[in-house]
Amino acid sequence: MKNILLLLISSSLLVGLVSCEDAHARSSDEGTSVIEVDSIGIKVNALLARMTLEEKIGQMNQYNGFWDVTGPAPSEGDAANKYEHLKKGMVGSMLNVRGVKEVREVQKIAVEETRLGIPLIIGFDVIHGYKTISPIPLAEAASWDLEAIKLSAQVAAEEAAASGINWTFAPMVDISRDARWGRVMEGAGEDPYLASLIAVARVQGFQGDDLSLANTIAACAKHFVGYGFPVAGKDYNTVDVGTSTLYNVLLPPFKAAEEAGVRTFMNAFNELNGIPATGSAFLQRDILKGEWDFDGFMVTDWGSINEMIAHRYAKNRRQAAEFAINAGADMDMESYAYVNELVSLVQEGRVDESLIDDAVKRILRVKYELGLFDDPYKYLDETVEKEVIGSQRIMDAALDMAIKSIVLLKNENNLLPLKKNGQKIALIGALANDKTSPLGSWRIAADDETAVTVLEGMQAYKGNTLTYEKGADVVTGETLFPKELTLNVSDKSGFSSAVTAAKNADVVVMVLGEHGLNSGEGRSRSEIGLTGVQQELLETVYKANKNIVLVLNNGRPLTIEWADEHIPAIVEGWHLGTQSGHAIAQVLYGDYNPSGKLPMTFPKNVGQVPIYYNHKSTGRPLDPGQGEVFWSHYTDVSNAPLYPFGYGLSYTTFGYSDLKVDVVSNDKVTVSVKLTNTGDVKGKEVAQLYLRDEFASVTRPVRELKGFELVELNPKESKIIEFTLTHAELGFYDNNGKYIVEPGTFSVFVGGSSDATLTSKFDLK
Ligand code: BGC
């Protein structure tokens, strides 16, 4: 992202004007000497030269604005301290300050009261929408619609920017295979290929083409790296991953984000091979800033410098600060470690000042790119704030994204779509009438009680008679963010009215799952079924009326084996944000033909977790038959998941045929397939291509997604879909992190899920 000026002048003229590191000479085609000048670099260096050590370290210090969002309440927060540090130029960034008025208040101090007037960069967790909430990222990933996902990030950026925010701590690009981990809701699922493309879409959506515009914000790829692999799915737990998984599964989405120009990274709470990520020079200096040549900056996760003490890695805050800066963490979020320890660490020679300079240059660069030096108040316009936030355009985008995120999991005897007239419908479940839960857990700027419920969505269809019954609560007590929810619901007094409503209905729609605050940070679960007494409610209602459509509301794959066996229709409705109820109703009534596909495998039971489609073969993959014991399996459940990665139905059906493979060269293989809409209504299908490298110097997964296309077809219409496999898709990383493509035989599978059976083989020489 270097801002380059091309100067066609003799290099000698530049001497004295530009330092060597900001200017690179090369010869043009005409033989003239072309000097590429990093114009932002010049400004950054000039400013840095005027800064004291304390001011430099101030830029590396980030404070929370008002309240504790995800971590312990700040005891030393500057807001509590009447902005004493801010006034002294000892703060480079603030998070959780939002709204034009509040942001102006702190920005004014930075710009008008400090010696150098360096503007703050204002960060915020714009994870899935800002005030208008879009679907949780896992749900958006289920759309496989990169344009829609990009647009969703773009409108979120617009809304946040209108509220004075310059920087989001998103996208989270952590791969996870463990549905117990509450933060799976915040990522793009289990697959590195899909997640990489989504990472790019989100970065482009947030940052746009021009970061200096007042409606774009800097993005942040987080959490670098391994945070999605906590042992036993317990948040903040130890991470233990092998080299091959690190290079081939965890790092690719980060690399994709870096290549898409993401301006910041966030490190992680976890350790990796015994070194906390925040103190890992291997990750931050060698890989990110070395090999990948990343020129933005690295912010720590909340208090993660200090947490190195609890990890029993650093003995105290001082040592933690030393480890973090030496390892390449540029900005300290809420540890108060840099601001308190770095000056003396430099003076005592334990930290080289050049590392401070490097960190500050990175931070200043991003501030220049955002245009904050040209106009620190450019994001601060009350009229824009009023116009943009919650505008119809943004609401429409949230609805569009929500509809596209829904996945149809089962539809026996075409129970769906519902008939629009003359039906008696019973709607059951507390989540069907909850105006907060669909907002999910990352909704700091949204007001409670602002989501459209399924009840409201269905009430918009007037032709049927709709009866609503809660049945049972999903949680008890306060649903107060960020407190733990109470799940021990035992009250079944609402069951009998639910049963009566079901008996009198033609069709029953049940909205069940988990509350929006049951997934997210710190919300790991050891059982991942329907919470509370909802399973019992479902089984009780089923005895009264079997014609049930189950709509799931959840932030992670759930274990719903009983439902899959008994309930005729199941719709995955996630936590879909502000427009949730309209989106779900439109799908139930067939005004939108569902097109989502699962970005994460659904297990049959929690014992199968972690379960993922791109697993390795093992030495004993196959059932030898006749009750054999000694092969890789469970004795009480099959190896198959409930629903595989990539799975999702439509109100129409699709057929795949005519698979053709052409090896053009060792770097280019084309694959084509004929996709036909074999049903009676128009629909969209995600055609997916999976590859298996049959034998390799490092064992490869049984299959890996390497291409997909979202296609819309009219009934009986066909289309030839073409995929091109190149170097980027045909190879893998060896255990030294080197990308290689090996000769040999590959199998290709094409179809509508990771279970695709249409297959062919090809050889690379
Ligand atoms: C989370 C980050 C988040 C930060 C700031 C942390 O607890 O892990 O993802 O960006 O808080 O809110």
mmCIF file of N, CA and C in Angstrom, residues 73 262 623 699:
data_model
loop_
_atom_site.group_PDB
_atom_site.id
_atom_site.type_symbol
_atom_site.label_atom_id
_atom_site.label_comp_id
_atom_site.label_asym_id
_atom_site.label_seq_id
_atom_site.Cartn_x
_atom_site.Cartn_y
_atom_site.Cartn_z
ATOM 1 N N ALA A 73 -12.510 -5.054 33.370
ATOM 2 C CA ALA A 73 -12.677 -3.602 33.326
ATOM 3 C C ALA A 73 -11.327 -2.924 33.547
ATOM 4 N N VAL A 262 -4.826 -5.844 3.622
ATOM 5 C CA VAL A 262 -5.343 -5.513 4.954
ATOM 6 C C VAL A 262 -4.291 -4.665 5.674
ATOM 7 N N ASP A 623 -13.547 -49.628 6.782
ATOM 8 C CA ASP A 623 -14.191 -50.682 7.569
ATOM 9 C C ASP A 623 -13.941 -52.027 6.876
ATOM 10 N N THR A 699 1.497 -36.077 3.779
ATOM 11 C CA THR A 699 0.155 -36.598 3.480
ATOM 12 C C THR A 699 -0.847 -35.462 3.302
#
